[in-house]
PDB file of C-alpha atoms in Angstrom:
ATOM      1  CA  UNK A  15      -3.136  36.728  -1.625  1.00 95.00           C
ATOM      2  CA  UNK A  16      -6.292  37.110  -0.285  1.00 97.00           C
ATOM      3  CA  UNK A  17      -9.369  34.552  -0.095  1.00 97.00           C
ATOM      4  CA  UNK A  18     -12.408  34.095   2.752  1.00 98.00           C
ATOM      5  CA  UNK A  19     -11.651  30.796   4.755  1.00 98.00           C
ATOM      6  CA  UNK A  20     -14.532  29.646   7.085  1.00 98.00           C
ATOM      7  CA  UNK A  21     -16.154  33.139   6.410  1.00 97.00           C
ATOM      8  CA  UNK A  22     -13.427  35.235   7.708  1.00 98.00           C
ATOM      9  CA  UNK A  23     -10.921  37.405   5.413  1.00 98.00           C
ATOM     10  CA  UNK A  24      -7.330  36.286   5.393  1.00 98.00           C
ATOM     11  CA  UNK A  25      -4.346  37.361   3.688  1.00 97.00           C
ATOM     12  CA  UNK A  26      -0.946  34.777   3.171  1.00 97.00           C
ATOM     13  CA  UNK A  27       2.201  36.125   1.248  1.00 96.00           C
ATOM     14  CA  UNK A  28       3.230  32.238   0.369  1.00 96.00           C
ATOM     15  CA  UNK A  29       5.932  31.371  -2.337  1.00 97.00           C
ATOM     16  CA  UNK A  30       3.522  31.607  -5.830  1.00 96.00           C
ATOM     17  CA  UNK A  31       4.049  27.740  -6.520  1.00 97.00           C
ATOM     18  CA  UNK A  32       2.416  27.265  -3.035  1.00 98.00           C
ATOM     19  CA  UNK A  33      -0.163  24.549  -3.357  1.00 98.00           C
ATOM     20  CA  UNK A  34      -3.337  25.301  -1.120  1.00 98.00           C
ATOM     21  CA  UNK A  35      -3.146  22.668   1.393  1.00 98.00           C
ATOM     22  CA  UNK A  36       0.622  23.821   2.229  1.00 98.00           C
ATOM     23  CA  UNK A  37      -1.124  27.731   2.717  1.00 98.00           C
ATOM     24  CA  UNK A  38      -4.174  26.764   4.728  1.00 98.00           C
ATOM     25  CA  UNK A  39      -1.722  24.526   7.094  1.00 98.00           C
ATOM     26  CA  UNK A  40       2.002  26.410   6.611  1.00 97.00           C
ATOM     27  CA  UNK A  41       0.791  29.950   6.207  1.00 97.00           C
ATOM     28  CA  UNK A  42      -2.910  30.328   8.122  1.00 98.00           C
ATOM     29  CA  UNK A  43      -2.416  27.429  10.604  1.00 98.00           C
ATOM     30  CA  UNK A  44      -5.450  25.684   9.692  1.00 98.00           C
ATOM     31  CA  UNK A  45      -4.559  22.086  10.413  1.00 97.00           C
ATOM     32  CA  UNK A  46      -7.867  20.407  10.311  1.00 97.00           C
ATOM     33  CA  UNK A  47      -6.674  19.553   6.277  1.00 98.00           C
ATOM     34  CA  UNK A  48      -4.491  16.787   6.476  1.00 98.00           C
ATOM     35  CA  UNK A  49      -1.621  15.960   3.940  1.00 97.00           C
ATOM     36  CA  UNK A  50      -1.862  12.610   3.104  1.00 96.00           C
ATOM     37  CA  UNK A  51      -0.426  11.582  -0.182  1.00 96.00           C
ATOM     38  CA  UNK A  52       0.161  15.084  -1.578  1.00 95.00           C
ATOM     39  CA  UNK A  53      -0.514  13.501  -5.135  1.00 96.00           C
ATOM     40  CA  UNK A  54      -4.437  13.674  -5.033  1.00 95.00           C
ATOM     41  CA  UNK A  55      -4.765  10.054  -4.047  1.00 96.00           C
ATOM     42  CA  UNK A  56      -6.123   9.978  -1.442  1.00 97.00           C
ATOM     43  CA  UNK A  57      -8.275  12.825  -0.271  1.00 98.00           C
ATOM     44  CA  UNK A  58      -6.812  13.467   3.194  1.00 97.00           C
ATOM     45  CA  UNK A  59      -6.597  17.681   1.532  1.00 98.00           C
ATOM     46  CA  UNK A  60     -10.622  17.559   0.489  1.00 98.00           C
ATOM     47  CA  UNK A  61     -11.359  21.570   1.343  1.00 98.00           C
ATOM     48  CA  UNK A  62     -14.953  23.283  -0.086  1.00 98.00           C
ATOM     49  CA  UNK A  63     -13.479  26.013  -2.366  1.00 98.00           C
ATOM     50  CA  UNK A  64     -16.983  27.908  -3.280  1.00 98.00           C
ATOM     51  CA  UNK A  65     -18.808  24.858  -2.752  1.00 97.00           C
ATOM     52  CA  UNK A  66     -17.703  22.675  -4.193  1.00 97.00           C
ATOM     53  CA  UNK A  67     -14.820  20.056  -3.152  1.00 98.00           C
ATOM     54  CA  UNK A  68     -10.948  19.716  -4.288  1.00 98.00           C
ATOM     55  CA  UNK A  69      -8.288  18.125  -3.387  1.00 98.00           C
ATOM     56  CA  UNK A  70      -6.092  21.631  -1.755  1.00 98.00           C
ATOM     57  CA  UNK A  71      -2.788  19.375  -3.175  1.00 98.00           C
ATOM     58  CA  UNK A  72      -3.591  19.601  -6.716  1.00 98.00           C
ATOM     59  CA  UNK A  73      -4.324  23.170  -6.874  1.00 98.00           C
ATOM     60  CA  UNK A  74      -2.407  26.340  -6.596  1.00 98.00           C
ATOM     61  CA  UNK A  75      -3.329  28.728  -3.683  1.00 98.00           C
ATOM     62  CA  UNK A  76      -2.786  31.127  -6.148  1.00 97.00           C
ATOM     63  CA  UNK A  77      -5.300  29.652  -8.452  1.00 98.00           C
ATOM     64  CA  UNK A  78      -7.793  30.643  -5.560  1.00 98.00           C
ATOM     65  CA  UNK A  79      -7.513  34.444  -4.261  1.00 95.00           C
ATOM     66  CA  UNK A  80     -10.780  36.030  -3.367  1.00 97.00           C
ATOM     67  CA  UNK A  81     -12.371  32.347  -3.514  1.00 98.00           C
ATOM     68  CA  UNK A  82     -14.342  31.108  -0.575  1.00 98.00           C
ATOM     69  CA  UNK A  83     -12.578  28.320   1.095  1.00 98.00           C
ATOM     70  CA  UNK A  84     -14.208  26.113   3.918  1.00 98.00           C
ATOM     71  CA  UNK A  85     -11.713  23.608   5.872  1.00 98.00           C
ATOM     72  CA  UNK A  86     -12.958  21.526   8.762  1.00 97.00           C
ATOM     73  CA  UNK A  87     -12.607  24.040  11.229  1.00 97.00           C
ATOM     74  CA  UNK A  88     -14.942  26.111   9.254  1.00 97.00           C
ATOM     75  CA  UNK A  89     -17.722  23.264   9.370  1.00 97.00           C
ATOM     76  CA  UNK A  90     -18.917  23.138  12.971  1.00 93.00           C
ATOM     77  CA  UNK A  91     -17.028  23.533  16.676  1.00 90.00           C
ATOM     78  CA  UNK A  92     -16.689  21.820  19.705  1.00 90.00           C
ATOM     79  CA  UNK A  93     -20.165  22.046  21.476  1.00 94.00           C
ATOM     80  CA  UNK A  94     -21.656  22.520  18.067  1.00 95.00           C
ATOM     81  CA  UNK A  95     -20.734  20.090  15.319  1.00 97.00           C
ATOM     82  CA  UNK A  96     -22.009  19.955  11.833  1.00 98.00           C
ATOM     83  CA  UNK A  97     -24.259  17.185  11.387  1.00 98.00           C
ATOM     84  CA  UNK A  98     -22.212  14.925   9.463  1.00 98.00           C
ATOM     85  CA  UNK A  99     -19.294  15.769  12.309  1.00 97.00           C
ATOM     86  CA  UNK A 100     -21.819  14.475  14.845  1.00 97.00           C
ATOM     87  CA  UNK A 101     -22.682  11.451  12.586  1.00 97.00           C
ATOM     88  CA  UNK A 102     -19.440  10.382  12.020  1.00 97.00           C
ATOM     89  CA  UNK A 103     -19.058  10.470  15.944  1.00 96.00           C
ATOM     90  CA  UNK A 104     -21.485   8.328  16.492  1.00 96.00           C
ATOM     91  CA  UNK A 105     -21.350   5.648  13.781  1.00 97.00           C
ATOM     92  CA  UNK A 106     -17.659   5.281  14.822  1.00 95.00           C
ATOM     93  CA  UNK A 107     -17.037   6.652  11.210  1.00 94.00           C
ATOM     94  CA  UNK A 108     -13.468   8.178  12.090  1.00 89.00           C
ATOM     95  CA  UNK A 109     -11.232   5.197  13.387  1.00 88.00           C
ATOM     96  CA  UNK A 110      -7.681   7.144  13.407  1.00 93.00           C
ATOM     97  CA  UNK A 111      -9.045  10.276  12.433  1.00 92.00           C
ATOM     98  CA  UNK A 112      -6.304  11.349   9.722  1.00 94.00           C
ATOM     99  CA  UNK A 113      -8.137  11.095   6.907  1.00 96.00           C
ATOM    100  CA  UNK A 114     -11.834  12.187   8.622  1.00 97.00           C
ATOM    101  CA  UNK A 115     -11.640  16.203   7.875  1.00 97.00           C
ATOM    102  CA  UNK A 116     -11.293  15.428   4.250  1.00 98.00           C
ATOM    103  CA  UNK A 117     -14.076  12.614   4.386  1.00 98.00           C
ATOM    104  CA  UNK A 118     -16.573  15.017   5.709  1.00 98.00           C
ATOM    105  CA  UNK A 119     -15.376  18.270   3.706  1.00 98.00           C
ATOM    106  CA  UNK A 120     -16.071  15.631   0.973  1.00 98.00           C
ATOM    107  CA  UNK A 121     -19.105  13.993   2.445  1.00 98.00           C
ATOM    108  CA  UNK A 122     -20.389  17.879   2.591  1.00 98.00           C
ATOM    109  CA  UNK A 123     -19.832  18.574  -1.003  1.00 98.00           C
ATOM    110  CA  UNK A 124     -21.440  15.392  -1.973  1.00 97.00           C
ATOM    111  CA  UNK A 125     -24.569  15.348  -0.549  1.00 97.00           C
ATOM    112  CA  UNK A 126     -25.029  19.280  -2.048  1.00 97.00           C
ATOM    113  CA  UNK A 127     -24.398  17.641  -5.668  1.00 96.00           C
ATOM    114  CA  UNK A 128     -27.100  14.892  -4.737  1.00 95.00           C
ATOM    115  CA  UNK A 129     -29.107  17.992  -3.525  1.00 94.00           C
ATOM    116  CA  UNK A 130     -28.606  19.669  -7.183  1.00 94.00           C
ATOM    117  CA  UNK A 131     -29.456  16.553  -9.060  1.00 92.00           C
ATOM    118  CA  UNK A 132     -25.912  15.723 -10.784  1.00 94.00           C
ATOM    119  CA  UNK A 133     -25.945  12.212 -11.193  1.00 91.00           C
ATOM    120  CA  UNK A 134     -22.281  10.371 -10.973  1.00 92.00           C
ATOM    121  CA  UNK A 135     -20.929   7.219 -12.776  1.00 90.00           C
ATOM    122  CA  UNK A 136     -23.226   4.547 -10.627  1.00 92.00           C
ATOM    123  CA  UNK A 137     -26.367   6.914 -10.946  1.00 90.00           C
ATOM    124  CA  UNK A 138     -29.028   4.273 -12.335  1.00 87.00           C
ATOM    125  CA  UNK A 139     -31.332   7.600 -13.069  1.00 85.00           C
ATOM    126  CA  UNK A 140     -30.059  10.883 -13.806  1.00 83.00           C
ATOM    127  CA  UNK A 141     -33.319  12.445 -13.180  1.00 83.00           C
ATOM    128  CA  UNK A 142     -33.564  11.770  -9.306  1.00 84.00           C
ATOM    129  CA  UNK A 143     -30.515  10.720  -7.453  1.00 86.00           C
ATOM    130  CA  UNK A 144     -31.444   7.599  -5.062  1.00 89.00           C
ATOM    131  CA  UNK A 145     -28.507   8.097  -2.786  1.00 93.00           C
ATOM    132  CA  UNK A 146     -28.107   4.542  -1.924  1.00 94.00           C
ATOM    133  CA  UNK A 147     -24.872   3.002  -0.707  1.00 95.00           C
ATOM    134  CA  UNK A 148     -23.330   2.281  -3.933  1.00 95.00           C
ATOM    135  CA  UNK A 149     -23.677   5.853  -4.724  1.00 96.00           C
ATOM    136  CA  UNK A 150     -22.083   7.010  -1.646  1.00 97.00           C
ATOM    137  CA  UNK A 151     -19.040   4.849  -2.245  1.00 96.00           C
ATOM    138  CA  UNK A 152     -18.937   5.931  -5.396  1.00 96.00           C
ATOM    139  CA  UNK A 153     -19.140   9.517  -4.693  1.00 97.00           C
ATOM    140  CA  UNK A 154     -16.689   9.278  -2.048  1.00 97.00           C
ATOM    141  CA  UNK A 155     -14.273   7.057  -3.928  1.00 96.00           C
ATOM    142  CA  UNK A 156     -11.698  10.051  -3.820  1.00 96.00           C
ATOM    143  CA  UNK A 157     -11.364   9.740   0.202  1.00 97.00           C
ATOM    144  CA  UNK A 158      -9.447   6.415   1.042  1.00 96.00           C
ATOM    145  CA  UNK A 159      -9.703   5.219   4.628  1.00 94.00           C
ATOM    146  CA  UNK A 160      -6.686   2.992   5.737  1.00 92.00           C
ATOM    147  CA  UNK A 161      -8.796   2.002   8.673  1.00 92.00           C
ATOM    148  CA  UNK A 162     -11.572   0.601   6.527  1.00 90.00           C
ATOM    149  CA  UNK A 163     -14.370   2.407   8.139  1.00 93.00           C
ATOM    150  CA  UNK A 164     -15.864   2.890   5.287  1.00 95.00           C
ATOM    151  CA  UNK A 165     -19.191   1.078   6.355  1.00 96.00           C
ATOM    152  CA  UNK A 166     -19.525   2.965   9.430  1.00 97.00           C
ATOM    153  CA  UNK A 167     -18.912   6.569   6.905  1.00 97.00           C
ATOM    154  CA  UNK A 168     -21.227   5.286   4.628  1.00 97.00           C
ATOM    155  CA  UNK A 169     -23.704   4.888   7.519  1.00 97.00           C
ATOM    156  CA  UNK A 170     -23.032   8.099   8.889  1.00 98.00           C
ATOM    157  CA  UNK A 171     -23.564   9.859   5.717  1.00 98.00           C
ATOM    158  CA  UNK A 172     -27.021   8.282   5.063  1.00 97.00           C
ATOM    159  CA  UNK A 173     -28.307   9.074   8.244  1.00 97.00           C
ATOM    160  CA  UNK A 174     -27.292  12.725   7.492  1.00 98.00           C
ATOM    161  CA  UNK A 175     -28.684  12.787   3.917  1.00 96.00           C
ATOM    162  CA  UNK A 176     -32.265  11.260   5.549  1.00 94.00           C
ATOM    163  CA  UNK A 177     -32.610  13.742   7.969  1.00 91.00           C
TER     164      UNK A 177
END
């Protein structure tokens, strides 16, 4: 199989009931996706596959050759973070850390639906998005923090989505 993972090529010969999350982490070593539930629960998997965010649990790797796939380590580096990385550092928005690569993988593909107007379940207007907090937590509803920092995401992700 072959797909484009944090703009590189890579090619993984994995079982063909692999899901992705067991590929990126089993086959390609990328171990910034964490396996949390493995049932889609809790969003610990959240990867970008062309934009747009899944859970890599729920999904067959096969489902996704030639796709482009962006995992944490695709998102910024050390020395160089992505903004909502850098956020999250500083609003104390990671606690443990397990579950923080799929919060901002999620966080990511959130705030480019806000940016192309789709409106979610909370949306008050679905002609212009006010990304308030409610609609944060709504939007990133799929991402459960056992730490409970979800204020301190929340802030991290408004901050970003201001700037």
């Amino acid at each position: 199989m072959h797909f484009t993972i944090n703009g590189q090529s890579r090619e993984a010969n994995p079982d063909i009931r692999a899901s992705l999350l067991d590929v990126l982490r089993e086959h390609l070593a990328l171990t910034g996706t964490k396996k949390g539930c493995d049932h889609g629960q809790c969003g610990a998997c959240t990867v970008l596959v062309n934009g747009r965010r899944i859970n890599a649990c729920l999904t067959l790797a096969v489902m996704h050759q030639d796709d482009d796939i962006t995992t944490i380590e695709g998102l910024g580096q050390i020395g160089n973070l992505h903004p909502l990385q850098d956020a999250f550092v500083r609003h104390d928005g990671y606690q443990c850390g397990y579950c923080t690569p799929g919060q901002i993988c999620s966080a990511v593909g959130m705030l480019d639906e806000v940016a192309k107007g789709w409106g979610s379940h909370v949306s008050g207007d679905l002609t212009e998005v006010d990304l308030n907090d409610d609609e944060i937590s709504e939007r990133m509803s799929g991402n459960l923090c056992r730490c409970s920092a979800y204020p301190n995401i929340v802030d991290a992700i408004r901050e970003v989505a201001k700037a």
